[in-house]
Each structure stands twice: as structure tokens, then as C-alpha cells.
């Protein structure tokens, strides 16, 4: 195999194939990734921790196994790195915080164990928003992660390090987590694919909790096929997480290239268009036109207000986060950033009855959304961000508490989907005039990830933008 | 939020939750808190609720089986 640039330019699926055929070794791929993490990763402030010697040892083992004819799974030898909130027994997991500084978990997250079983290499811990509570990527403790498309702009959050690292082609995929948009927002801000699966499809055992009723684990990758490969490895019931559902895990790539001709997509107008910039509206209209060209039935839906759903999602997140953080908030309040402490404190003010009511309303809200919004459509196309990706300076809620309300609004389009628990995928759809990427989200029916992936792939093939690398990346 | 009500919130947190604010910063946006509570209350008047939160998992499964 030739240079690191060529290696970095490969997608996860392409690398996995090259590894399986012996055209590239895990050591070559890992060494190139480590080099990128050390240089570009530091420049972007994307890296929380890396153990290069361990990573190379793991890569050598993967190569040895392959030479002996033993391939663990479809990700054998592929270097990945994850948000610093997935516990691995005996290894630091600091969750972007001062509170968890030096924390060494005693368990390994189910999703990491499953990726290990699929043969993936876990080569670094990636920076994140403090305790995953923030949609922009700011973190005054570890420093803000920089967007590789323009380092003055946010990466989106809270999975900031994963998005920056995958976009800059330092690793081939990363796990993020999504409680109100924390996979889809950074994926959109960095020109990537991010899947938030249906609630109950992927185990959260060994992942730092934020809001256990709305936390979801999923992949951030360059292409939809890459995301499907990672999702395949991590999905399925887990006795360690009682919220996972005992369903057969389908082949998520079964319909990958089957197209969308004759199938129905809802284009979300109404509430989703409130406050949307003309640039973003134009890109979404162009995406709808792509689906029309592909032969899909495109229906525009005037979506009624989802403000109440957003309120309930915020309330549940606040209360559950306040419960998890209660002891630390009493003993070490000064160790939180101002913005995160403010949001957790807010959670302590909600009456318990309102919290339970918000949970009891969830099923009916889901019924309503399926009937009134999704209708007969297989998927709904909606914005992720309503505006072009903002700068770090203009959205610093910790430096300027007056912006906290506006910053919380960044997740207005994504948060309702967490309350509803529906699957969603963020798909890159071009660039705005400031040179930053934009993305839309496709929202599907419960456990219909295979169909969602099919729709995302259809767009990616026709109008997608996965080949162009950002100015700061390993492939240059 | 007035400074008087800010002080009230801070005192309430201290006495009921045991949390002393480390600075003069406030516990979030009290208006947003009130609005969220009002929104849920309005939902309880306008929509029938399930008897208990676990019904949500049943609803997810039901919609998974339904044809679009």
C-alpha cells in the first residue's frame, strides 16, 4: 500500500475490504491513524487520550490473526476511536469533565465489546462536551474542539471529537451518543453521516448516562455504508441494558442499493421551517429535488408545532441528569462549567409529577407523530441545523450566559426525535456560503433502520458529497 | 428573572436540595423551566396519557409492525 494520504482517503468499507484481501495491514492503517491523531488531532483538539504502543500491539495481533486465517469479523483491523464516555475496564474515561478526571471504569461498555468482537481496533479516546450536555462542541475544561472545515467554527456537539476526527480522516469511524442531537448535529456540522438508532436497538451499558430515557448510541462515519457496518456490529439485545429490545437484528445493508423509486418521503415544512435560513432551505429543497429525480413520491408536510415535545424532552433530560449528578452538584459544584451546571440545576426545579407526566405522554405523542406527521411516508426529511454552522465565539454560553437560551435552540430540530425514540440519520448535503457543511436528517419508523439507510444511500449516490476532504485532514 | 426571584431560587436550592451555588450564576433559565412545566400540564389536559411510562416501549413495537 502506498502513502498515508491514500490510506486516509479510504472509507471504512473500502479499508475493511483491503484488509481482508491483504492489500493493506492493520499496522499500516493504525500507524497512519496514530500519526494523524498526534498531529492534526492535536491541532483540532479532538484527542482526549491515546496509547500508541497499545494500539500498535493490537494492530499486530490483528495482522497475526489474519495471517493465520482467523478473521474476527467485518471490521477486522479497522482503526476506530470513540467519544471519551465509553468505558473500557482499566482505561481512563473522563467524559470531558473535571469531575471524572482520572476515572478508571471497572466494566467495558457492551458496544466496545461488540466492536472488539467484530475485529475493530479502539485506538484513542476522543474529546467531547462536558458530560455530553451541549449541542455546539464547547468545552472550557478540555478546550473547544475545532471544525476541520474551518477552525473558527464549532464542530457541533456533544460528540465533537468523534466528528472532527472522522471528518479530518484520522480514523474511519467513531461512536457518538445522542440525547438531543449529539450525533446528528456534529455529523451535519462536519459533513458526515451519523445514525441515531431507535431507542432500544443499541445497548447503553457502560456508556456514561445523561438521560437514560433518551440516550442513544450510534456511529459517525464518512458514508452511510460505513455507518451501517458499525451499526451492524453494535445493535441487538443486551441483558445488561433492560431497555434493549429482543428483536432479530436485520442486515442493515440488505437494501443498500435498491433505490427509492415509487416510495414515499415526507418533506418537513411548517414548524421545521421556522427560523430557517434561506441557504439551508435552498439545500433542503435541492435534496428533495434529488429524491424526486430518483422517482420517489415527495410529499410536503406542514408539520405542526413540536414545541411541546421539545419541552418534554428538555424536562426529562434535565431531571434525569440532575438525578445522576446530584451528589457531585452538592459536593463539587465549582468543578462544572457554568453552562453545564446551569442546565443541571434547572433539572432540579421541575416537579416530579411533571416528569412522570412527560414520560406517560410519550406513547401518545408517538402515536400522534406517526399518524399526523409521518402519515403514509416511509421517512421524513427535516433540517438538522436551521442555520449555517456558527462560529465558536458567537455560541460560547459559558463565556456569555446570555447566549444559553439560543445555544439550547441549536438542538430544536433534533431533540423531538429523541423524545419520540425514532431512528434518524444525518446526511451531508453540501456547503453553505461560509464554506461549512450542511446536512439534513431522515427520520424513520421504529426499528426501520434498514429502510432509513436505503434512503440515505440513494441520496448519497446521486447528490452526496463524501469525497471532498476538509482543508485540515490526513488525506492532503 | 428579577434578582429577588434569583435569590429565592438560590435559597430554595440550598434548603431543599442541599446545593449552594458557587457563584452568583443562576440555575438556568427559570422562564424555560416554567414554560416546560406549563407545556406538560397543557399536554395532560389535551391528550390522554398512558397509565404508566413503560407503555412507550409497547407503542414503539406497535408502530414498528405497522405498514406506512
Short mmCIF file of C-alpha atoms in Angstrom, two decimals:
data_model
loop_
_atom_site.label_atom_id
_atom_site.label_comp_id
_atom_site.label_asym_id
_atom_site.label_seq_id
_atom_site.Cartn_x
_atom_site.Cartn_y
_atom_site.Cartn_z
CA UNK A 1 0.00 0.00 0.00
CA UNK A 2 1.28 3.47 -0.76
CA UNK A 3 1.19 6.66 1.32
CA UNK A 4 -0.77 7.69 4.38
CA UNK A 5 -2.82 10.07 2.23
CA UNK A 6 -4.16 7.22 0.13
CA UNK A 7 -4.97 5.22 3.26
CA UNK A 8 -6.75 8.17 4.89
CA UNK A 9 -8.79 8.71 1.74
CA UNK A 10 -10.37 5.27 2.05
CA UNK A 11 -13.77 4.77 3.57
CA UNK A 12 -14.25 2.30 6.39
CA UNK A 13 -15.86 -0.19 4.00
CA UNK A 14 -13.00 0.15 1.50
CA UNK A 15 -10.36 -0.28 4.18
CA UNK A 16 -12.12 -3.33 5.65
CA UNK A 17 -12.14 -4.89 2.19
CA UNK A 18 -8.45 -4.04 1.60
CA UNK A 19 -7.54 -5.52 4.97
CA UNK A 20 -9.49 -8.70 4.27
CA UNK A 21 -7.68 -9.11 0.94
CA UNK A 22 -4.29 -8.47 2.49
CA UNK A 23 -3.69 -5.36 0.38
CA UNK A 24 -3.04 -3.33 3.49
CA UNK A 25 -2.11 -4.33 7.03
CA UNK A 26 -3.74 -3.26 10.28
CA UNK A 27 -0.34 -1.96 11.41
CA UNK A 28 -0.07 0.28 8.33
CA UNK A 29 -3.59 1.64 8.82
CA UNK A 30 -3.14 2.11 12.57
CA UNK A 31 0.25 3.77 12.24
CA UNK A 32 -1.17 6.25 9.73
CA UNK A 33 -4.13 6.97 12.02
CA UNK A 34 -1.88 7.46 15.04
CA UNK A 35 0.27 9.88 13.09
CA UNK A 36 -2.80 11.87 12.11
CA UNK A 37 -4.20 11.87 15.65
CA UNK A 38 -0.87 13.08 17.01
CA UNK A 39 -0.54 15.98 14.55
CA UNK A 40 -3.91 17.00 13.12
CA UNK A 41 -5.86 15.54 16.02
CA UNK A 42 -3.97 17.76 18.46
CA UNK A 43 -4.36 20.75 16.16
CA UNK A 44 -8.13 20.23 16.20
CA UNK A 45 -8.08 19.42 19.93
CA UNK A 46 -10.00 16.26 19.11
CA UNK A 47 -7.98 13.80 21.17
CA UNK A 48 -8.58 13.07 24.86
CA UNK A 49 -6.05 10.29 25.12
CA UNK A 50 -4.13 7.82 23.05
CA UNK A 51 -1.85 4.89 23.86
CA UNK A 52 0.15 4.39 20.65
CA UNK A 53 2.06 1.36 21.90
CA UNK A 54 -1.12 -0.48 22.86
CA UNK A 55 -2.72 0.49 19.54
CA UNK A 56 0.20 -0.90 17.54
CA UNK A 57 0.24 -4.07 19.68
CA UNK A 58 -3.47 -4.59 18.93
CA UNK A 59 -2.84 -3.97 15.22
CA UNK A 60 -0.01 -6.52 15.16
CA UNK A 61 -2.28 -9.07 16.82
CA UNK A 62 -4.95 -8.39 14.19
CA UNK A 63 -2.42 -8.93 11.39
CA UNK A 64 -1.17 -12.12 13.04
CA UNK A 65 -4.70 -13.47 13.32
CA UNK A 66 -5.44 -12.67 9.69
CA UNK A 67 -2.21 -14.38 8.59
CA UNK A 68 -3.39 -17.47 10.49
CA UNK A 69 -6.70 -17.36 8.63
CA UNK A 70 -8.65 -16.04 11.56
CA UNK A 71 -10.82 -13.01 10.83
CA UNK A 72 -12.81 -11.88 13.86
CA UNK A 73 -15.47 -10.06 11.88
CA UNK A 74 -16.19 -7.49 9.17
CA UNK A 75 -14.22 -4.75 10.93
CA UNK A 76 -11.08 -6.83 11.44
CA UNK A 77 -8.09 -4.47 11.79
CA UNK A 78 -10.01 -1.22 11.18
CA UNK A 79 -8.80 1.64 13.44
CA UNK A 80 -11.66 3.41 15.21
CA UNK A 81 -11.75 5.83 18.16
CA UNK A 82 -14.67 6.87 20.32
CA UNK A 83 -16.15 9.59 22.43
CA UNK A 84 -14.49 9.58 25.84
CA UNK A 85 -17.58 8.25 27.62
CA UNK A 86 -17.48 4.59 26.58
CA UNK A 87 -15.99 2.66 29.44
CA UNK A 88 -13.21 0.16 28.90
CA UNK A 89 -12.13 -1.72 32.00
CA UNK A 90 -8.82 -0.39 33.31
CA UNK A 91 -8.61 2.57 30.90
CA UNK A 92 -9.36 6.21 31.65
CA UNK A 93 -12.78 7.61 30.73
CA UNK A 94 -13.08 11.27 31.71
CA UNK A 95 -16.27 12.37 29.94
CA UNK A 96 -14.92 15.81 29.05
CA UNK A 97 -15.08 16.80 32.70
CA UNK A 98 -13.05 17.73 35.76
CA UNK A 99 -15.39 15.65 37.92
CA UNK A 100 -14.40 12.40 36.17
CA UNK A 101 -10.71 13.30 35.81
CA UNK A 102 -8.70 10.14 36.45
CA UNK A 103 -11.76 7.86 36.44
CA UNK A 104 -10.91 4.30 35.53
CA UNK A 105 -14.01 2.15 34.94
CA UNK A 106 -14.36 -1.41 36.16
CA UNK A 107 -16.52 -2.52 33.24
CA UNK A 108 -16.33 -2.41 29.46
CA UNK A 109 -19.23 -0.97 27.51
CA UNK A 110 -21.25 -3.52 25.56
CA UNK A 111 -20.78 -1.55 22.35
CA UNK A 112 -16.99 -1.64 22.75
CA UNK A 113 -17.08 -5.37 23.43
CA UNK A 114 -19.14 -5.86 20.29
CA UNK A 115 -16.79 -3.76 18.18
CA UNK A 116 -13.88 -5.76 19.60
CA UNK A 117 -15.69 -8.95 18.60
CA UNK A 118 -16.13 -7.58 15.07
CA UNK A 119 -12.37 -7.08 14.92
CA UNK A 120 -12.24 -3.27 15.17
CA UNK A 121 -9.29 -1.57 16.88
CA UNK A 122 -10.02 1.06 19.53
CA UNK A 123 -7.02 3.36 19.25
CA UNK A 124 -7.94 6.58 21.08
CA UNK A 125 -10.37 8.41 23.34
CA UNK A 126 -11.88 11.48 21.74
CA UNK A 127 -12.86 14.81 23.26
CA UNK A 128 -16.47 15.71 23.90
CA UNK A 129 -18.68 18.29 25.54
CA UNK A 130 -18.60 18.07 29.34
CA UNK A 131 -20.88 15.16 30.30
CA UNK A 132 -22.38 15.30 26.76
CA UNK A 133 -24.55 18.24 27.80
CA UNK A 134 -24.30 20.80 24.99
CA UNK A 135 -25.06 20.96 21.26
CA UNK A 136 -22.15 23.07 19.97
CA UNK A 137 -18.89 21.39 20.98
CA UNK A 138 -17.68 23.96 23.52
CA UNK A 139 -15.73 22.68 26.49
CA UNK A 140 -13.93 25.14 28.78
CA UNK A 141 -12.17 22.30 30.66
CA UNK A 142 -10.54 20.45 27.78
CA UNK A 143 -10.70 23.27 25.23
CA UNK A 144 -13.11 23.58 22.33
CA UNK A 145 -12.76 21.04 19.52
CA UNK A 146 -12.15 22.73 16.14
CA UNK A 147 -14.03 22.07 12.93
CA UNK A 148 -11.61 20.79 10.25
CA UNK A 149 -13.55 22.73 7.60
CA UNK A 150 -12.77 25.99 9.42
CA UNK A 151 -11.23 26.02 12.86
CA UNK A 152 -13.07 29.20 13.90
CA UNK A 153 -16.36 27.29 13.70
CA UNK A 154 -17.98 24.81 16.04
CA UNK A 155 -17.94 21.08 15.37
CA UNK A 156 -21.38 20.66 16.86
CA UNK A 157 -21.80 18.61 19.98
CA UNK A 158 -21.73 16.83 22.09
CA UNK A 159 -19.78 14.24 20.03
CA UNK A 160 -17.29 16.91 18.95
CA UNK A 161 -14.04 14.91 18.92
CA UNK A 162 -15.55 11.97 17.02
CA UNK A 163 -16.91 14.24 14.27
CA UNK A 164 -13.69 16.27 13.94
CA UNK A 165 -11.56 13.10 13.84
CA UNK A 166 -13.64 11.28 11.25
CA UNK A 167 -14.04 14.40 9.08
CA UNK A 168 -10.28 15.02 9.17
CA UNK A 169 -9.81 11.36 8.17
CA UNK A 170 -7.84 10.44 11.24
CA UNK A 171 -9.97 7.37 11.95
CA UNK A 172 -12.55 5.50 9.87
CA UNK A 173 -15.47 5.80 12.24
CA UNK A 174 -16.34 6.69 15.81
CA UNK A 175 -19.09 6.11 18.32
CA UNK A 176 -21.02 9.15 19.42
CA UNK A 177 -24.02 9.44 21.70
CA UNK A 178 -27.25 11.30 21.05
CA UNK A 179 -29.64 12.53 23.76
CA UNK A 180 -30.91 15.62 21.93
CA UNK A 181 -28.94 15.61 18.69
CA UNK A 182 -25.37 14.89 19.79
CA UNK A 183 -24.63 12.52 16.91
CA UNK A 184 -26.63 14.26 14.17
CA UNK A 185 -25.50 17.81 14.96
CA UNK A 186 -21.74 17.21 14.82
CA UNK A 187 -22.18 14.92 11.82
CA UNK A 188 -24.00 17.71 9.97
CA UNK A 189 -21.53 20.40 11.07
CA UNK A 190 -18.56 18.33 9.85
CA UNK A 191 -20.04 16.89 6.63
CA UNK A 192 -20.56 13.33 7.91
CA UNK A 193 -23.15 10.62 8.33
CA UNK A 194 -24.45 9.98 11.84
CA UNK A 195 -27.07 7.45 12.89
CA UNK A 196 -29.20 7.78 15.98
CA UNK A 197 -30.88 4.38 16.17
CA UNK A 198 -34.31 3.54 17.53
CA UNK A 199 -34.48 3.62 21.32
CA UNK A 200 -33.83 0.05 22.43
CA UNK A 201 -31.81 -1.11 19.41
CA UNK A 202 -28.33 -0.46 20.85
CA UNK A 203 -27.19 -1.11 24.41
CA UNK A 204 -26.08 1.79 26.59
CA UNK A 205 -24.43 -0.43 29.22
CA UNK A 206 -21.03 1.01 30.11
CA UNK A 207 -21.76 4.34 28.46
CA UNK A 208 -21.89 7.44 30.64
CA UNK A 209 -25.56 8.25 31.17
CA UNK A 210 -27.02 11.69 30.58
CA UNK A 211 -30.74 10.99 30.26
CA UNK A 212 -31.42 7.27 30.38
CA UNK A 213 -34.85 7.66 28.77
CA UNK A 214 -33.41 9.45 25.75
CA UNK A 215 -29.75 8.40 25.43
CA UNK A 216 -28.86 6.63 22.18
CA UNK A 217 -25.54 5.20 20.97
CA UNK A 218 -24.61 5.30 17.30
CA UNK A 219 -21.88 5.70 14.70
CA UNK A 220 -20.38 8.75 12.98
CA UNK A 221 -18.74 7.94 9.66
CA UNK A 222 -18.00 9.36 6.22
CA UNK A 223 -20.54 7.27 4.31
CA UNK A 224 -23.83 5.58 5.01
CA UNK A 225 -22.39 2.14 4.23
CA UNK A 226 -19.69 2.73 6.85
CA UNK A 227 -22.34 3.69 9.39
CA UNK A 228 -24.36 0.56 8.53
CA UNK A 229 -21.28 -1.59 9.10
CA UNK A 230 -20.70 -0.12 12.54
CA UNK A 231 -24.38 -0.28 13.48
CA UNK A 232 -24.44 -3.93 12.46
CA UNK A 233 -21.66 -4.64 14.94
CA UNK A 234 -23.24 -2.89 17.92
CA UNK A 235 -27.00 -3.49 17.56
CA UNK A 236 -29.01 -6.10 19.39
CA UNK A 237 -30.43 -7.00 22.78
CA UNK A 238 -28.20 -6.89 25.84
CA UNK A 239 -29.07 -8.40 29.22
CA UNK A 240 -27.02 -5.60 30.79
CA UNK A 241 -29.39 -2.93 29.41
CA UNK A 242 -33.03 -3.70 30.19
CA UNK A 243 -34.26 -1.12 27.68
CA UNK A 244 -32.86 -3.05 24.72
CA UNK A 245 -35.49 -4.89 22.72
CA UNK A 246 -35.43 -8.61 21.97
CA UNK A 247 -35.73 -8.28 18.20
CA UNK A 248 -33.78 -10.02 15.49
CA UNK A 249 -31.13 -7.65 14.14
CA UNK A 250 -31.68 -7.29 10.40
CA UNK A 251 -28.95 -6.95 7.78
CA UNK A 252 -28.74 -3.16 7.65
CA UNK A 253 -27.14 -3.27 4.19
CA UNK A 254 -29.78 -5.58 2.74
CA UNK A 255 -31.49 -2.75 0.84
CA UNK A 256 -28.46 -0.50 0.41
CA UNK A 257 -28.60 -0.03 -3.36
CA UNK A 258 -32.24 -0.79 -4.04
CA UNK A 259 -33.24 2.82 -4.68
CA UNK A 260 -36.37 4.70 -3.70
CA UNK A 261 -38.43 4.70 -6.90
CA UNK A 262 -42.13 4.70 -6.13
CA UNK A 263 -41.59 5.05 -2.40
CA UNK A 264 -42.86 7.98 -0.33
CA UNK A 265 -40.88 10.61 1.54
CA UNK A 266 -42.35 13.46 3.61
CA UNK A 267 -40.56 16.79 3.34
CA UNK A 268 -40.97 18.57 6.67
CA UNK A 269 -42.32 22.08 6.27
CA UNK A 270 -44.26 24.08 8.85
CA UNK A 271 -42.57 24.08 12.27
CA UNK A 272 -39.29 22.79 10.87
CA UNK A 273 -39.04 25.83 8.56
CA UNK A 274 -39.48 28.36 11.39
CA UNK A 275 -36.33 30.46 11.65
CA UNK A 276 -34.58 28.56 8.87
CA UNK A 277 -32.01 30.49 6.84
CA UNK A 278 -32.55 30.81 3.09
CA UNK A 279 -29.29 28.96 2.45
CA UNK A 280 -30.32 25.92 4.47
CA UNK A 281 -33.81 25.99 2.96
CA UNK A 282 -32.28 26.00 -0.52
CA UNK A 283 -30.10 22.97 0.28
CA UNK A 284 -33.06 21.05 1.69
CA UNK A 285 -35.16 21.88 -1.36
CA UNK A 286 -32.32 20.65 -3.54
CA UNK A 287 -32.24 17.38 -1.57
CA UNK A 288 -35.99 16.97 -2.08
CA UNK A 289 -35.43 17.54 -5.80
CA UNK A 290 -32.83 14.76 -5.84
CA UNK A 291 -35.38 12.34 -4.37
CA UNK A 292 -37.93 13.46 -6.96
CA UNK A 293 -35.41 12.77 -9.73
CA UNK A 294 -34.83 9.32 -8.26
CA UNK A 295 -38.52 8.56 -8.73
CA UNK A 296 -39.66 8.90 -5.13
CA UNK A 297 -43.09 10.27 -4.27
CA UNK A 298 -42.29 13.54 -2.49
CA UNK A 299 -44.97 14.94 -0.19
CA UNK A 300 -44.58 18.25 1.59
CA UNK A 301 -45.99 18.10 5.12
CA UNK A 302 -46.89 21.17 7.17
CA UNK A 303 -45.56 19.85 10.49
CA UNK A 304 -47.49 21.29 13.45
CA UNK A 305 -45.56 22.77 16.37
CA UNK A 306 -43.25 20.34 18.13
CA UNK A 307 -42.55 22.84 20.92
CA UNK A 308 -44.39 20.75 23.48
CA UNK A 309 -42.39 17.66 22.57
CA UNK A 310 -39.21 19.70 22.83
CA UNK A 311 -40.25 21.00 26.24
CA UNK A 312 -40.88 17.50 27.48
CA UNK A 313 -37.57 16.28 26.11
CA UNK A 314 -35.75 19.11 27.87
CA UNK A 315 -37.60 18.41 31.09
CA UNK A 316 -36.78 14.70 31.05
CA UNK A 317 -33.12 15.37 30.22
CA UNK A 318 -32.90 17.96 33.00
CA UNK A 319 -34.44 15.77 35.67
CA UNK A 320 -32.53 12.62 34.78
CA UNK A 321 -29.23 14.50 34.52
CA UNK A 322 -29.90 16.21 37.85
CA UNK A 323 -30.51 12.83 39.44
CA UNK A 324 -27.26 11.38 38.05
CA UNK A 325 -25.24 14.45 39.02
CA UNK A 326 -26.92 15.17 42.37
CA UNK A 327 -24.08 14.12 44.67
CA UNK A 328 -21.40 15.90 42.61
CA UNK A 329 -23.55 19.00 42.38
CA UNK A 330 -23.78 19.11 46.17
CA UNK A 331 -20.11 18.36 46.79
CA UNK A 332 -18.25 19.85 43.82
CA UNK A 333 -20.43 22.42 42.04
CA UNK A 334 -17.39 24.56 41.27
CA UNK A 335 -15.96 21.75 39.13
CA UNK A 336 -18.70 22.11 36.49
CA UNK A 337 -18.61 24.68 33.74
CA UNK A 338 -21.17 27.43 34.22
CA UNK A 339 -23.31 26.36 31.27
CA UNK A 340 -23.49 22.69 32.29
CA UNK A 341 -24.12 23.49 35.95
CA UNK A 342 -26.91 25.87 34.97
CA UNK A 343 -28.66 23.20 32.92
CA UNK A 344 -28.35 20.55 35.63
CA UNK A 345 -29.62 22.97 38.26
CA UNK A 346 -32.59 23.68 36.05
CA UNK A 347 -33.40 19.98 36.18
CA UNK A 348 -33.69 20.16 39.95
CA UNK A 349 -36.52 22.65 39.72
CA UNK A 350 -39.02 20.53 37.79
CA UNK A 351 -41.79 18.95 39.90
CA UNK A 352 -41.64 15.15 39.97
CA UNK A 353 -45.23 14.90 38.78
CA UNK A 354 -44.43 16.84 35.62
CA UNK A 355 -41.54 14.50 34.92
CA UNK A 356 -43.70 11.39 35.21
CA UNK A 357 -46.39 13.03 33.10
CA UNK A 358 -43.84 13.78 30.39
CA UNK A 359 -42.96 10.08 30.32
CA UNK A 360 -46.62 8.98 30.37
CA UNK A 361 -47.37 11.25 27.41
CA UNK A 362 -44.60 9.74 25.34
CA UNK A 363 -46.57 6.86 23.81
CA UNK A 364 -49.45 9.12 22.80
CA UNK A 365 -47.06 11.67 21.32
CA UNK A 366 -45.51 8.86 19.28
CA UNK A 367 -48.98 7.77 18.08
CA UNK A 368 -49.77 11.36 17.12
CA UNK A 369 -46.48 11.87 15.30
CA UNK A 370 -46.82 8.66 13.31
CA UNK A 371 -50.38 9.46 12.28
CA UNK A 372 -50.21 13.20 11.72
CA UNK A 373 -46.64 13.82 10.59
CA UNK A 374 -45.27 10.63 9.06
CA UNK A 375 -48.62 9.65 7.57
CA UNK A 376 -48.02 7.19 4.73
CA UNK A 377 -44.39 8.21 4.22
CA UNK A 378 -41.54 5.81 4.93
CA UNK A 379 -39.24 8.61 6.02
CA UNK A 380 -39.35 12.30 6.80
CA UNK A 381 -36.68 14.74 5.59
CA UNK A 382 -36.04 17.57 8.05
CA UNK A 383 -33.24 20.00 8.87
CA UNK A 384 -30.56 19.28 11.43
CA UNK A 385 -29.34 22.85 11.95
CA UNK A 386 -31.63 25.67 10.80
CA UNK A 387 -28.69 27.94 10.04
CA UNK A 388 -25.16 27.68 8.66
CA UNK A 389 -22.64 26.29 11.17
CA UNK A 390 -21.91 29.13 13.64
CA UNK A 391 -18.56 30.26 14.96
CA UNK A 392 -17.14 29.19 18.31
CA UNK A 393 -17.08 32.78 19.52
CA UNK A 394 -20.74 33.51 18.75
CA UNK A 395 -22.06 30.48 20.67
CA UNK A 396 -19.96 30.43 23.83
CA UNK A 397 -22.62 30.05 26.52
CA UNK A 398 -20.06 29.60 29.26
CA UNK A 399 -18.41 32.91 28.49
CA UNK A 400 -21.73 34.64 27.95
CA UNK A 401 -24.64 33.09 29.91
CA UNK A 402 -26.99 35.31 27.92
CA UNK A 403 -26.49 33.04 24.92
CA UNK A 404 -27.51 29.84 26.75
CA UNK A 405 -31.12 30.01 25.57
CA UNK A 406 -30.03 30.49 21.96
CA UNK A 407 -27.49 27.68 22.24
CA UNK A 408 -30.14 25.30 23.55
CA UNK A 409 -32.17 26.21 20.45
CA UNK A 410 -29.41 24.70 18.27
CA UNK A 411 -30.94 21.29 19.01
CA UNK A 412 -34.57 22.31 18.36
CA UNK A 413 -34.85 20.16 15.21
CA UNK A 414 -33.17 17.07 16.63
CA UNK A 415 -34.41 16.90 20.24
CA UNK A 416 -38.02 15.91 19.43
CA UNK A 417 -36.78 12.74 17.74
CA UNK A 418 -35.04 11.65 20.95
CA UNK A 419 -38.23 12.08 22.97
CA UNK A 420 -40.07 10.04 20.35
CA UNK A 421 -37.25 7.46 20.21
CA UNK A 422 -37.40 7.21 16.42
CA UNK A 423 -34.38 6.33 14.26
CA UNK A 424 -32.74 9.17 12.35
CA UNK A 425 -29.72 9.61 10.15
CA UNK A 426 -27.88 12.84 9.41
CA UNK A 427 -26.85 13.05 5.75
CA UNK A 428 -24.41 15.66 4.37
CA UNK A 429 -25.96 17.77 1.60
CA UNK A 430 -23.44 20.38 0.52
CA UNK A 431 -21.95 23.57 1.86
CA UNK A 432 -23.21 26.98 2.82
CA UNK A 433 -21.53 30.22 1.70
CA UNK A 434 -19.23 30.25 4.74
CA UNK A 435 -17.63 27.05 3.42
CA UNK A 436 -19.04 24.86 6.20
CA UNK A 437 -21.00 21.67 5.51
CA UNK A 438 -24.74 21.30 5.91
CA UNK A 439 -26.83 18.20 6.47
CA UNK A 440 -30.42 17.03 6.66
CA UNK A 441 -31.88 14.31 8.82
CA UNK A 442 -34.05 11.47 7.65
CA UNK A 443 -36.40 10.22 10.37
CA UNK A 444 -37.85 6.73 10.07
CA UNK A 445 -40.37 4.45 11.71
CA UNK A 446 -39.32 2.47 14.81
CA UNK A 447 -36.68 -0.18 14.06
CA UNK A 448 -36.74 0.69 10.33
CA UNK A 449 -33.01 1.46 10.16
CA UNK A 450 -32.57 -0.72 7.07
CA UNK A 451 -35.09 1.40 5.19
CA UNK A 452 -33.56 4.63 6.51
CA UNK A 453 -30.12 3.52 5.31
CA UNK A 454 -31.58 2.74 1.88
CA UNK A 455 -32.98 6.30 1.59
CA UNK A 456 -29.75 7.87 2.79
CA UNK A 457 -27.70 5.82 0.35
CA UNK A 458 -29.94 6.76 -2.56
CA UNK A 459 -29.26 10.43 -1.89
CA UNK A 460 -25.56 9.87 -1.24
CA UNK A 461 -25.10 8.17 -4.63
CA UNK A 462 -26.97 10.85 -6.53
CA UNK A 463 -26.25 14.09 -4.70
CA UNK A 464 -23.82 13.21 -1.95
CA UNK A 465 -20.55 14.86 -1.08
CA UNK A 466 -18.41 12.27 0.68
CA UNK A 467 -15.26 12.56 -1.47
CA UNK A 468 -14.28 16.13 -0.72
CA UNK A 469 -11.88 16.36 2.23
CA UNK A 470 -11.76 19.36 4.57
CA UNK A 471 -8.78 21.75 4.42
CA UNK A 472 -7.37 20.19 7.57
CA UNK A 473 -7.21 16.45 7.03
CA UNK A 474 -4.88 13.49 6.75
CA UNK A 475 -5.51 12.94 3.06
CA UNK A 476 -3.70 16.10 1.95
CA UNK B 1 -35.90 36.87 36.05
CA UNK B 2 -35.61 39.52 38.76
CA UNK B 3 -32.74 39.48 41.24
CA UNK B 4 -35.27 38.91 44.00
CA UNK B 5 -36.55 35.73 42.43
CA UNK B 6 -32.98 34.67 41.62
CA UNK B 7 -32.17 34.91 45.32
CA UNK B 8 -35.34 32.93 46.06
CA UNK B 9 -34.33 30.14 43.73
CA UNK B 10 -30.83 30.04 45.19
CA UNK B 11 -32.24 29.85 48.74
CA UNK B 12 -34.68 27.11 47.74
CA UNK B 13 -31.89 25.05 46.20
CA UNK B 14 -29.77 25.46 49.33
CA UNK B 15 -32.51 24.46 51.75
CA UNK B 16 -34.30 21.75 49.77
CA UNK B 17 -31.65 20.21 47.54
CA UNK B 18 -28.55 20.98 49.56
CA UNK B 19 -26.84 22.77 46.72
CA UNK B 20 -25.02 26.02 47.35
CA UNK B 21 -24.33 27.97 44.21
CA UNK B 22 -20.61 28.54 43.83
CA UNK B 23 -21.09 31.99 42.35
CA UNK B 24 -23.83 34.42 41.55
CA UNK B 25 -24.72 32.41 38.47
CA UNK B 26 -28.28 31.28 38.22
CA UNK B 27 -29.89 27.88 37.90
CA UNK B 28 -30.61 28.10 34.23
CA UNK B 29 -33.45 29.86 32.60
CA UNK B 30 -36.35 29.93 35.05
CA UNK B 31 -38.70 31.04 32.31
CA UNK B 32 -37.79 27.99 30.26
CA UNK B 33 -38.37 25.81 33.32
CA UNK B 34 -41.79 27.31 33.88
CA UNK B 35 -42.67 27.06 30.20
CA UNK B 36 -41.71 23.39 30.06
CA UNK B 37 -43.84 22.62 33.11
CA UNK B 38 -46.76 24.53 31.63
CA UNK B 39 -46.33 22.70 28.36
CA UNK B 40 -46.53 19.30 30.06
CA UNK B 41 -49.52 20.44 32.10
CA UNK B 42 -51.25 21.52 28.89
CA UNK B 43 -50.48 18.13 27.43
CA UNK B 44 -52.15 16.38 30.31
CA UNK B 45 -55.30 18.36 29.62
CA UNK B 46 -55.24 17.94 25.87
CA UNK B 47 -54.09 14.37 25.45
CA UNK B 48 -54.95 11.12 27.07
CA UNK B 49 -51.92 9.67 28.86
CA UNK B 50 -50.88 6.07 29.16
CA UNK B 51 -51.27 4.59 32.62
CA UNK B 52 -47.54 4.23 33.09
CA UNK B 53 -44.36 5.22 31.24
CA UNK B 54 -43.45 1.67 30.15
CA UNK B 55 -46.33 1.76 27.65
CA UNK B 56 -43.95 3.73 25.46
CA UNK B 57 -41.94 0.60 24.63
CA UNK B 58 -45.17 -1.14 23.60
CA UNK B 59 -46.05 1.81 21.35
CA UNK B 60 -42.63 1.65 19.67
CA UNK B 61 -43.12 -2.04 18.92
CA UNK B 62 -46.66 -1.46 17.63
CA UNK B 63 -45.51 1.21 15.19
CA UNK B 64 -42.60 -0.96 14.09
CA UNK B 65 -45.06 -3.59 12.87
CA UNK B 66 -47.49 -1.15 11.23
CA UNK B 67 -47.31 -0.57 7.48
CA UNK B 68 -46.82 3.04 6.41
#
